[in-house]
């Protein structure tokens, strides 16, 4: 429940627990509050660091267009502010894009890297999806909900968690119709327009975990396969029957993967 | 280039070539014209029968809500009109939904059945996608384009066919903004709201081909796996690196699959 | 039921039907007789040409080691013998290896190419499997059966076709224990030791169909994906729930794929 | 480096570290020594318990046929011997079969369960593979090596770890030719002939992790999918580009998965 200042903007962050620093970066529609269910597990033996990106949650709003690259600078500034020379950084979706931007620019500041549901670049297809979201956002809250949510959750989860989804719709629709919210969402979405680290992945030398979800129809599996093939020191794992919102669809497994890789006491397994 | 009358409505159809009757049913945004590139191959040794559904192409428009079930009656009426006791029916997406409705209601009128990119039911997830499309349709042509097209084409095709996609966008955006067009699209989309043949698949006893596309993010592979497991006499095949619009993304393979199953002279292969 | 002479050796072949020439090349344990169930369909509208490789079926036995490359010369000699300038060549497993050797050496003699369950090279892994088969062959018929058959058929087929498998075991075990048979099998297996067309695939310019089977544990799917990525004019399709012996496990689908690609009247599908 | 007595037989076990008890059960060709590279990580914050099954490693040899069920009793006896009321049990392959037998018989003795590369039953296909291994074992060490090893390691690992594989072959071939070794292997293989827990999986109520490997051609992915669908409280994850010997092919990821699930401080993630 703290703030620090980045280029004159207030950035909200939270610290929970003690141990190896573990910075967790939000997806685009999330905020530090989205991790509530994970705080006990993530902070049990580690120093969990949550933060809201610029234009997100309790951090300050932006005006006009900006590049997502600035969010990587926010991460760096937070680490400096906390006096952390190194940390393990984990992200999901937009948060993993920022993590990757950070990783190729400041590889020496990483201990390990964990990437859930992320691509190496905003291609023409993803760009059009984002542009569609933005048009829906200005249409109405219901349009935004119906354009984004079915892409984010898997059909299986939709069916199984019918009531939870219905409740979510009730809660989110008015939020999505709030101009302050959706204008920030539009800016955040546009900020990844220039995202492309596809030819810089060799710079990442820390142990990296890449996680794909079989039914992720927003950032499909071929994208993570590309990452796994181009990041030198990379472990790659797939969650079946899971959509883009892996943290909500498979929270226990999500946490096990994140913690297992974070706390694995060694990367040296001399076989034979 | 003919019409017949169904419950007072004009239904447009085309017949090409001679041979075994092969009825091809359109996807929701398509029309008989969409099959232009396939007419030579499909009619070379078969009687190709194309038709526009009610509210589609050159068939008459509807007013108000209706169930997709009526489209299966149109298919039956066309067969009666042409004096066909049996035919092989092939469909893609919406067309395959109609084909499945027809198959469970009039199984005795089928010779064989070919199902591309289809589900057995409109679940909550697919319903929300459809509702989102409908909201986008009334927003503007660009919103409709950006909400539907990236779901229909695979990321790989988007990248490879950059110019074709750009041209398509130019052509489709004004069409999508035309109220006569999008109001029909909204009605067609809503007509599959009550679609569910999932517990009637055992009624289909003719040889059936089910085709999945690996990157179909509108009607994903688990849906076709369900069909393949529940239709008694079913062959199942998967096209890798292909999205929902399989006929555009892999036309040569699409045609080979359709023709190979249609014209296979026997279903009896006594092995051993 | 004819023979022709290749380098002093008698080569057995069969011709069925009339139409486009369609040369079908056997897998290693097969012979022309193995295609019995497919002859009606394959010859209904095409000139089906079956042949036994050197050391196989009713063709003459070899002595000593030789390279599989010679089998591609046999195919060429058969085409010359029959006065065929071009033909579509289809193969499965060993037969597709020969088809690929032929394709990169004599691309101008192909009309189209169909490749089921094949790799581009005999790697160290496949070599060890072959060496294990050869040791088993000299051990006893039962050892050869138990070492080869479970690798060739999928677990699912094994379970479903319990009786057929039991019958097959009864029939094959004595055959496999016959020195004339297994010595030929050993020579055939060894003949693909030097097989590697992986860097010549660009020479294949005819329309090519590559078929993978999801449960092929002898020549797994990554092998066919490699072919599909490196053969310029290639269509690629996957059969789920099917092992290496696709022609036995999914005969109707196998035939539909083979015939559909063979008889597709055009490769030109100008989309848009 | 200790022993205890089970039904008059000496059972070898090792204990490393302190913390939550973590019992790790060997695959069929393994022994406690096989986990050497994992001991530091597995014992860093947990009480790692390794053991050799009857007929394995430094435990006593058996004579004649027996059921694998006895190995589950050994696990129980070891827990009693150590005064452990509950423990997390992890196994790979044969070890996971024993873990599953234990889990359905003594569910109240489990804390959590981790299952790598395992099936719910020895079907006809797997049985034939085992019978083939046994015939190869009595043939010669080289035959045993060439029949088992390519099924256990993925083609990709074979190619990448060429030297390690060559070394392994050199070391293993004489071991495999030793009658004391291969007679024990034959007995162990035969002991899983009666293995079938497929209709008892509902008895497992503890949090369970099931891990599949994409290129596991001995216990392929459909087997683990069955487990994941039938064990009530189950998390399921897939390792791409990995064969049956996942602990050797992806040791860092293997350890991360095992430790992450073992040490996840909670299974409660109240989402929403």
Short mmCIF file of C-alpha atoms in Angstrom, two decimals, chain C residues 124-125 128-129 131-132 135 139 142-143 146-147 150 153 155 158-159 169 217 220, chain D residues 124-125 128-129 131-132 135 139 142-143 146-147 150 153 155 158-159 169 217 220:
data_model
loop_
_atom_site.label_atom_id
_atom_site.label_comp_id
_atom_site.label_asym_id
_atom_site.label_seq_id
_atom_site.Cartn_x
_atom_site.Cartn_y
_atom_site.Cartn_z
CA UNK C 124 20.19 -41.91 -34.70
CA UNK C 125 16.93 -42.70 -32.89
CA UNK C 128 18.60 -47.70 -33.12
CA UNK C 129 14.99 -48.83 -33.47
CA UNK C 131 18.95 -52.16 -35.20
CA UNK C 132 16.78 -53.42 -32.34
CA UNK C 135 18.44 -58.21 -33.39
CA UNK C 139 16.13 -64.01 -31.97
CA UNK C 142 7.77 -63.88 -31.41
CA UNK C 143 10.50 -61.42 -30.46
CA UNK C 146 6.59 -58.05 -30.09
CA UNK C 147 9.35 -55.61 -30.98
CA UNK C 150 3.36 -52.40 -30.88
CA UNK C 153 -0.14 -49.93 -34.29
CA UNK C 155 -2.68 -48.44 -28.38
CA UNK C 158 -4.75 -52.56 -30.31
CA UNK C 159 -7.58 -52.40 -27.80
CA UNK C 169 -0.16 -62.44 -34.26
CA UNK C 217 5.36 -43.55 -32.41
CA UNK C 220 6.32 -39.15 -35.03
CA UNK D 124 -2.74 -55.15 -24.26
CA UNK D 125 -0.45 -52.76 -26.12
CA UNK D 128 3.12 -56.62 -25.61
CA UNK D 129 5.83 -53.98 -25.31
CA UNK D 131 6.79 -58.99 -23.34
CA UNK D 132 9.01 -57.82 -26.17
CA UNK D 135 12.38 -61.53 -24.89
CA UNK D 139 18.60 -62.36 -26.11
CA UNK D 142 22.53 -55.02 -26.88
CA UNK D 143 19.09 -56.27 -27.86
CA UNK D 146 18.06 -51.23 -28.49
CA UNK D 147 14.56 -52.42 -27.64
CA UNK D 150 14.64 -45.64 -28.04
CA UNK D 153 14.08 -41.24 -24.84
CA UNK D 155 14.17 -38.56 -30.88
CA UNK D 158 18.73 -38.66 -28.81
CA UNK D 159 20.02 -36.21 -31.41
CA UNK D 169 25.05 -47.24 -24.32
CA UNK D 217 5.90 -43.06 -26.85
CA UNK D 220 1.52 -41.65 -24.42
#
